[in-house]
mmCIF file of C-alpha atoms (C1' of nucleotides) in Angstrom:
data_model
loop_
_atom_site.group_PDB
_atom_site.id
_atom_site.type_symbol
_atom_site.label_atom_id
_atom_site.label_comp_id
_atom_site.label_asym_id
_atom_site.label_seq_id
_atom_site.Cartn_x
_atom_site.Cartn_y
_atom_site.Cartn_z
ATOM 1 C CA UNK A 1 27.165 32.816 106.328
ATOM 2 C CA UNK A 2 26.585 30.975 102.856
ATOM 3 C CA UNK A 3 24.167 33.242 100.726
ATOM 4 C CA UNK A 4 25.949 36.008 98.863
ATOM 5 C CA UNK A 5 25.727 39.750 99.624
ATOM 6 C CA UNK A 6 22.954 41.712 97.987
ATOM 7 C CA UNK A 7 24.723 44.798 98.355
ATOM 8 C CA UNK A 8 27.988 46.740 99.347
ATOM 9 C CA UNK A 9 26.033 47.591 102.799
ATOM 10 C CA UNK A 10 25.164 43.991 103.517
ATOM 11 C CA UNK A 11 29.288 42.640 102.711
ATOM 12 C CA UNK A 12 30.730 45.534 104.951
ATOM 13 C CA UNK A 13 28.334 44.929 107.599
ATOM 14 C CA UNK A 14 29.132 40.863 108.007
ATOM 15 C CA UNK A 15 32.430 42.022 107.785
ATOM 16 C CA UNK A 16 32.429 44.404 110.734
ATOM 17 C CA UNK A 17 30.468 41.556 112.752
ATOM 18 C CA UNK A 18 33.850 39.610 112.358
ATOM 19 C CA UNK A 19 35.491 42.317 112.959
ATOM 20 C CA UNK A 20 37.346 41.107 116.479
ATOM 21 C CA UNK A 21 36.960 37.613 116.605
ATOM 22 C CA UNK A 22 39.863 35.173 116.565
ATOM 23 C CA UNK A 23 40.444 32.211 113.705
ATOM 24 C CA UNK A 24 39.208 30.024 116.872
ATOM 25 C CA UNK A 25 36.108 31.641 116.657
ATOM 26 C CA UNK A 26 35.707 32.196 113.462
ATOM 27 C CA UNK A 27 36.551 28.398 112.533
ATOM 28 C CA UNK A 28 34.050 27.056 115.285
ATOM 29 C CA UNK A 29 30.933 28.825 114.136
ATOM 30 C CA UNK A 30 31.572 27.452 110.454
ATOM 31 C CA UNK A 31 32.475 23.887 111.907
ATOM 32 C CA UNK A 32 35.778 23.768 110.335
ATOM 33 C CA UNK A 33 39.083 22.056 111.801
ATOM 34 C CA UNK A 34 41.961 24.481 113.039
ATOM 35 C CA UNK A 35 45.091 23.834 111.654
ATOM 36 C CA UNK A 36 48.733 23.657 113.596
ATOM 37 C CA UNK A 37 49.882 25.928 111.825
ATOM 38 C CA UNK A 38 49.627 27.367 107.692
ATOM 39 C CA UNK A 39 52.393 25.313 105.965
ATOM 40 C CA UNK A 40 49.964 23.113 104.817
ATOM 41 C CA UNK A 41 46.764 25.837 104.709
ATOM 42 C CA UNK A 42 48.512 28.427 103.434
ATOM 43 C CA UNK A 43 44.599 29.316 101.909
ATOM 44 C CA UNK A 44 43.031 29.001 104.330
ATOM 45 C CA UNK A 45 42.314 32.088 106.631
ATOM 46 C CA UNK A 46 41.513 33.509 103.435
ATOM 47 C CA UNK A 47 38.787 30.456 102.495
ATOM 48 C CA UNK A 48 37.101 30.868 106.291
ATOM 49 C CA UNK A 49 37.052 34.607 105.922
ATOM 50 C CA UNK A 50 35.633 33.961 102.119
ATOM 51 C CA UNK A 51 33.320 31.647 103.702
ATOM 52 C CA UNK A 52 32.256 34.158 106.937
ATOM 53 C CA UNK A 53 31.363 36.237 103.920
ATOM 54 C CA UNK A 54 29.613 34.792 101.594
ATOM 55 C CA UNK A 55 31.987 34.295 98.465
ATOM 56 C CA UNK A 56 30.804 31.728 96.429
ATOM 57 C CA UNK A 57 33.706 29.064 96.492
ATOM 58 C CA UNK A 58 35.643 28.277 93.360
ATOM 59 C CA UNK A 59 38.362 28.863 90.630
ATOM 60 C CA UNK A 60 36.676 31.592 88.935
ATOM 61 C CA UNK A 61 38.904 34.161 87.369
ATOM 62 C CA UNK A 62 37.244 36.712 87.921
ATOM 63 C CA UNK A 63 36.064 39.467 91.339
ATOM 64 C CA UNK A 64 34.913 37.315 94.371
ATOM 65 C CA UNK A 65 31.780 39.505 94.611
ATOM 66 C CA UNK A 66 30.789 39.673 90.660
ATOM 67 C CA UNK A 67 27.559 41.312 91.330
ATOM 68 C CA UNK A 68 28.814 43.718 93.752
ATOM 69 C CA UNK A 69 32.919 44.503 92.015
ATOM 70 C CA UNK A 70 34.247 43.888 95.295
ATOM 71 C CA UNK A 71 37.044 41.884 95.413
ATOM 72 C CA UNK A 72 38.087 40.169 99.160
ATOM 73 C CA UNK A 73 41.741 40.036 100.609
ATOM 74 C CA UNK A 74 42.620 38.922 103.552
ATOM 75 C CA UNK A 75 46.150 40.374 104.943
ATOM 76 C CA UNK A 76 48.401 39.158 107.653
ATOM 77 C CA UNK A 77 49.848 42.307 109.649
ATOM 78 C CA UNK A 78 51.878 42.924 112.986
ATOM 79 C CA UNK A 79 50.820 44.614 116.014
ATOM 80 C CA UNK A 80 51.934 48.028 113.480
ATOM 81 C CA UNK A 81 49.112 47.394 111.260
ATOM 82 C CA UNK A 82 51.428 46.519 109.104
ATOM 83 C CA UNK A 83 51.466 43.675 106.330
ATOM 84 C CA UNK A 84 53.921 40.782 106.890
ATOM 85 C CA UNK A 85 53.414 39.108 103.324
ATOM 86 C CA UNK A 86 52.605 40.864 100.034
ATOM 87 C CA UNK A 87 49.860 40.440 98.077
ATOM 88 C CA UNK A 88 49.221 38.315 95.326
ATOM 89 C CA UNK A 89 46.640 39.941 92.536
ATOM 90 C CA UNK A 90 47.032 37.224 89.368
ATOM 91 C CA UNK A 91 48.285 35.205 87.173
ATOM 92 C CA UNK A 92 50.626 37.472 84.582
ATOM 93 C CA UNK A 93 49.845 36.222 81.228
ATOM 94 C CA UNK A 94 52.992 35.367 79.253
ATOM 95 C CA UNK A 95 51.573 34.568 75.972
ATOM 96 C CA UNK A 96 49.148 35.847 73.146
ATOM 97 C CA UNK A 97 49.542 39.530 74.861
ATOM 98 C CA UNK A 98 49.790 41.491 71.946
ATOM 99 C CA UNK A 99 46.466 43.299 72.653
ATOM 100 C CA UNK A 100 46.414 43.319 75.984
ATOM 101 C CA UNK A 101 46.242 46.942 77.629
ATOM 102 C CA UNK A 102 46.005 48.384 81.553
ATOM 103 C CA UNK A 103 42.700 49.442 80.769
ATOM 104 C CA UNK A 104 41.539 46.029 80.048
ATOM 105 C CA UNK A 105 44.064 43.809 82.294
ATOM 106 C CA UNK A 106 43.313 41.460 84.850
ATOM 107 C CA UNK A 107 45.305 43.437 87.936
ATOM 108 C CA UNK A 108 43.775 46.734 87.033
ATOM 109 C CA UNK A 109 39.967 44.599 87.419
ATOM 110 C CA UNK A 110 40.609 42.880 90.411
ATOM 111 C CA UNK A 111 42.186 45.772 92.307
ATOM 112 C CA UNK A 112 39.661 48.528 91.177
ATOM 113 C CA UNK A 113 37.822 47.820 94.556
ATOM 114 C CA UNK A 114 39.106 45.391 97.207
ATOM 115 C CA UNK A 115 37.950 44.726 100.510
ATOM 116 C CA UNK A 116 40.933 44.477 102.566
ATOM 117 C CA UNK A 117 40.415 42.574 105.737
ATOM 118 C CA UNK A 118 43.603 42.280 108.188
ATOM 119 C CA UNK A 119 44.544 39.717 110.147
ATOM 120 C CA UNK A 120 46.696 39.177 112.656
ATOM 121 C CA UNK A 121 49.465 37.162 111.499
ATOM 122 C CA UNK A 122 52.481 36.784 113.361
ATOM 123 C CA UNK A 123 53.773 32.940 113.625
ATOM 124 C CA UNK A 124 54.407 33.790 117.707
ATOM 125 C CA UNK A 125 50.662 34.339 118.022
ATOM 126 C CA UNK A 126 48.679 30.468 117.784
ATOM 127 C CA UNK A 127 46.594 30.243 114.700
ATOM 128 C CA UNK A 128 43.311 30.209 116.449
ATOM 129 C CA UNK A 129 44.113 33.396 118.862
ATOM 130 C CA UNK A 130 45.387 35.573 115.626
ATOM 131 C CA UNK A 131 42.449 38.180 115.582
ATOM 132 C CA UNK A 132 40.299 39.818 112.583
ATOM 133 C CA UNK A 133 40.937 43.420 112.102
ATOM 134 C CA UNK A 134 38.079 45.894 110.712
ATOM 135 C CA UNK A 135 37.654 45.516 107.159
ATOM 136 C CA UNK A 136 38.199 48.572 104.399
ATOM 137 C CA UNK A 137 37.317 49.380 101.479
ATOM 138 C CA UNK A 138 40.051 50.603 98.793
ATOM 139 C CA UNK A 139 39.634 51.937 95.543
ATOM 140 C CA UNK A 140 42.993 53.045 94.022
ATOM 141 C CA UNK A 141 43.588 56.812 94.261
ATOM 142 C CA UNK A 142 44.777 58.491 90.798
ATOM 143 C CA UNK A 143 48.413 58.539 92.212
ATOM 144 C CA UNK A 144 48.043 54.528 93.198
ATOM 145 C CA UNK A 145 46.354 53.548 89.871
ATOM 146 C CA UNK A 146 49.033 55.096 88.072
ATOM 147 C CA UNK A 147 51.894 53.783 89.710
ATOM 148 C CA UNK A 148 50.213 50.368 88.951
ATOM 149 C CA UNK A 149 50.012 50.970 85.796
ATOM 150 C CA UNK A 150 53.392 52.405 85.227
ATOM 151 C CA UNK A 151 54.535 49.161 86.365
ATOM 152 C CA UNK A 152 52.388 47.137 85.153
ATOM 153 C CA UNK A 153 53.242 48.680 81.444
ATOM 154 C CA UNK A 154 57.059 48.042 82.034
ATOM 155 C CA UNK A 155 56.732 44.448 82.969
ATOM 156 C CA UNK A 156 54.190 43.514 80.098
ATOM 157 C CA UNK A 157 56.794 45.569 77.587
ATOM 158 C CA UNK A 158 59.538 43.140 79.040
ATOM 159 C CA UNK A 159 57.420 40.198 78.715
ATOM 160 C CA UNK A 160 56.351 40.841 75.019
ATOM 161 C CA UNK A 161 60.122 41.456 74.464
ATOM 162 C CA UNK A 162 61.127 38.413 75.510
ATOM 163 C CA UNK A 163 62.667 39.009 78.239
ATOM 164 C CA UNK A 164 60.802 37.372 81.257
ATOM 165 C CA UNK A 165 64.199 35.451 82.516
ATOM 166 C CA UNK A 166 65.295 38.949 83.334
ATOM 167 C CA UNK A 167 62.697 40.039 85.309
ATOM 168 C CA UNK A 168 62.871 39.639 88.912
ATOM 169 C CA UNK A 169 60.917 40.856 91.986
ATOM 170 C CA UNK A 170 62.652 44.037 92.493
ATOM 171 C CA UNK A 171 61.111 45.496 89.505
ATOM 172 C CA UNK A 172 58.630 47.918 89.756
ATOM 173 C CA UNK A 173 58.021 50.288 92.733
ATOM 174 C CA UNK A 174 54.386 48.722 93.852
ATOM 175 C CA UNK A 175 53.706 45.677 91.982
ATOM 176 C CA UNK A 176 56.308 43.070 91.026
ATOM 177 C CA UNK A 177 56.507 39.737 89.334
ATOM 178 C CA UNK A 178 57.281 36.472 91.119
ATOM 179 C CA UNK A 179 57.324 32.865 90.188
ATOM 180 C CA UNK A 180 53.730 31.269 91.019
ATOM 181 C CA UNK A 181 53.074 27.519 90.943
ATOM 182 C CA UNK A 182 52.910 24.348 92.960
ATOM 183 C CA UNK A 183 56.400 24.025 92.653
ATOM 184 C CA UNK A 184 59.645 24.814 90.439
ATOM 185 C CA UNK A 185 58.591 22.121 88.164
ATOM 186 C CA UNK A 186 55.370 23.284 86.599
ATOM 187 C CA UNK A 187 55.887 25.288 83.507
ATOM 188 C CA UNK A 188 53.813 27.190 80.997
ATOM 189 C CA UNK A 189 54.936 29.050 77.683
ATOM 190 C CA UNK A 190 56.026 32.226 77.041
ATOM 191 C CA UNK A 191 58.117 33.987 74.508
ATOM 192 C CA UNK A 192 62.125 33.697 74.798
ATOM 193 C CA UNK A 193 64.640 36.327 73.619
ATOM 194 C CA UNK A 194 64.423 36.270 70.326
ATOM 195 C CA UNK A 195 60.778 35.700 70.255
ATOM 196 C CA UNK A 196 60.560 31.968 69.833
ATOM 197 C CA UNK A 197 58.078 30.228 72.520
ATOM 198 C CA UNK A 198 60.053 28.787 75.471
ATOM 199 C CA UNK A 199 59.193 27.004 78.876
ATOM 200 C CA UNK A 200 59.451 28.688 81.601
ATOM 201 C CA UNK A 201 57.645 29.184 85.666
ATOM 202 C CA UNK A 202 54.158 30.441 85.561
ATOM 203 C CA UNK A 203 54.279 34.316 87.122
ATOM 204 C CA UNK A 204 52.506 36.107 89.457
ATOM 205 C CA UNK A 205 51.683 39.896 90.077
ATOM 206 C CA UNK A 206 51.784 41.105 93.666
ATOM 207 C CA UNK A 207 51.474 44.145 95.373
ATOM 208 C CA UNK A 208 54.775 45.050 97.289
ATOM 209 C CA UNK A 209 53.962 45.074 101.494
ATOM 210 C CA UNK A 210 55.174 49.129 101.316
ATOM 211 C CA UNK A 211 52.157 49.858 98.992
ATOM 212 C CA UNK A 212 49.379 47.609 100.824
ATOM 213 C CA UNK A 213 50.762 49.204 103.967
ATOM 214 C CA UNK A 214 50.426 52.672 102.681
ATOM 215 C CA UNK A 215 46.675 51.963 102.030
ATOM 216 C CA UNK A 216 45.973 50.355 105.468
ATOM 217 C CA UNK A 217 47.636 53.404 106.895
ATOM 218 C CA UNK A 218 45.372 55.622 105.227
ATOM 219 C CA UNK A 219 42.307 54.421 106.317
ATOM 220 C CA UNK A 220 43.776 53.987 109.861
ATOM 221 C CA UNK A 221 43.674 57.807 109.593
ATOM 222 C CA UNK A 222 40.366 58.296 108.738
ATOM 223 C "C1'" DC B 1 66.641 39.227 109.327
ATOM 224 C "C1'" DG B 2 64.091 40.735 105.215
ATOM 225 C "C1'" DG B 3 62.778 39.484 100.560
ATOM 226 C "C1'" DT B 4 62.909 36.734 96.723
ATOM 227 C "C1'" DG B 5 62.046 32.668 94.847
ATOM 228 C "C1'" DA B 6 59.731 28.348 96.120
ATOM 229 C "C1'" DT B 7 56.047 25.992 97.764
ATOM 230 C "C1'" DC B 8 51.248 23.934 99.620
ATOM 231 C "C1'" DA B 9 46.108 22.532 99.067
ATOM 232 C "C1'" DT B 10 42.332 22.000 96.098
ATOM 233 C "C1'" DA B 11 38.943 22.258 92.064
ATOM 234 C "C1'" DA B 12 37.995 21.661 87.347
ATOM 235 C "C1'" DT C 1 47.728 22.852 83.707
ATOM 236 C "C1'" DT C 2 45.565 26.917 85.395
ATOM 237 C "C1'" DA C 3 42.815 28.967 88.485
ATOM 238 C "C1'" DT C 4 41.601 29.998 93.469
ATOM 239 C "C1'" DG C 5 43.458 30.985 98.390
ATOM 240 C "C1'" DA C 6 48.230 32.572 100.072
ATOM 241 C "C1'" DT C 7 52.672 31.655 103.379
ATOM 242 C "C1'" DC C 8 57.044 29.273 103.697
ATOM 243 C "C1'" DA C 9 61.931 29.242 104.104
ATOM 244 C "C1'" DC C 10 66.480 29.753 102.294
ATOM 245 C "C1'" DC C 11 70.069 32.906 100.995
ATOM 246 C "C1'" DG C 12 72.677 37.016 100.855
#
DNA sequence: CGGTGATCATAA
DNA sequence: TTATGATCACCG
């Protein structure tokens, strides 16, 4: 697949035809090389998947689907269903946030409808046997948007205060904030205790594995 | 042995 | 450097 989705129908429906297959597979039909292993290609069952799909390729910042809101994750699990990595969402910004608000934030667009495709991922399994799971499509529930946003509020407040170097991944009860870069060298601004502009590790938000695990559950009811 | 903090590839 | 796509791997 190369041309984008026309519609919510058309994405869901390439996405069940993948539904199955193995990376192997996959990878052969687009005529792309199988890696060893992901150390190097950490991206890239999510790029073949993107690819499979139709997502245009590229650094936007904004929903992989544009025209259709939809935006695509791909997420390792066990034989459980279960997700073995969390997910990231974005970039947290660090600077300038003064009128930034949940109603108008970056994690609150891309997660208000994501396309959640699972994938096998545990290292044991070879890279090409690891198998595509059947895709859903989440929008948060009241309780889940608000839980995001409760956290979401709390680590922007601690950001704005200054207090980023006290922030740590076991904040918040469904999204937290993580260091996210190329490496512990890369820096970017943000504001330091007593509000003058410091250097520090570009952040991350991601979704904590027992929250992305509570949605694949639910749809595994259904 | 699970999670947190660190890291990898690539485009612009 | 910041954005995309994430997983790696060390430490408690």
């Amino acid at each position: 697949m190369q041309s984008s989705p026309q519609s919510i129908e058309q994405l869901m429906q390439r996405a069940q035809h993948i539904a199955g297959l193995n990376l192997a597979q996959l990878a052969a039909s687009a005529d792309w090389p199988l890696p060893k292993d992901l150390r190097r290609d950490k991206g890239w069952v999510g790029q073949l998947i993107e690819h499979h799909l139709g997502a245009q390729a590229g650094s936007k910042p904004e929903q992989d689907f544009p025209e259709l809101g939809v935006e695509l994750k791909t997420i390792p699990i066990n034989e459980q269903g279960q997700p073995l990595e969390t997910t990231f969402v974005c970039v947290a910004p660090l600077l300038n946030i003064a009128g930034l608000n949940w109603a108008n934030s970056n994690v609150k667009n891309k997660l208000s409808c994501v396309l959640w495709i699972p994938v096998e991922g545990r290292r044991e399994i070879p890279l090409g046997q690891r198998r595509i799971g059947s895709p859903l499509l989440w929008q948060p529930t009241q309780q889940e948007e608000k839980l995001l946003q409760q956290d979401w509020e709390e680590l922007m407040d601690r950001i704005a205060l200054g207090e980023i170097e006290q922030i740590t991944a076991r904040h918040g009860q469904v999204l937290q904030l993580r260091p996210k870069a190329a490496n512990g060298k890369a820096l970017t601004s943000a504001i330091g205790n007593r509000g003058q502009q410091i250097q520090t590790r570009p952040r991350g938000f991601y979704l904590k594995k027992e929250f992305t695990s509570q949605i694949l559950q639910s749809y595994f009811l259904v």
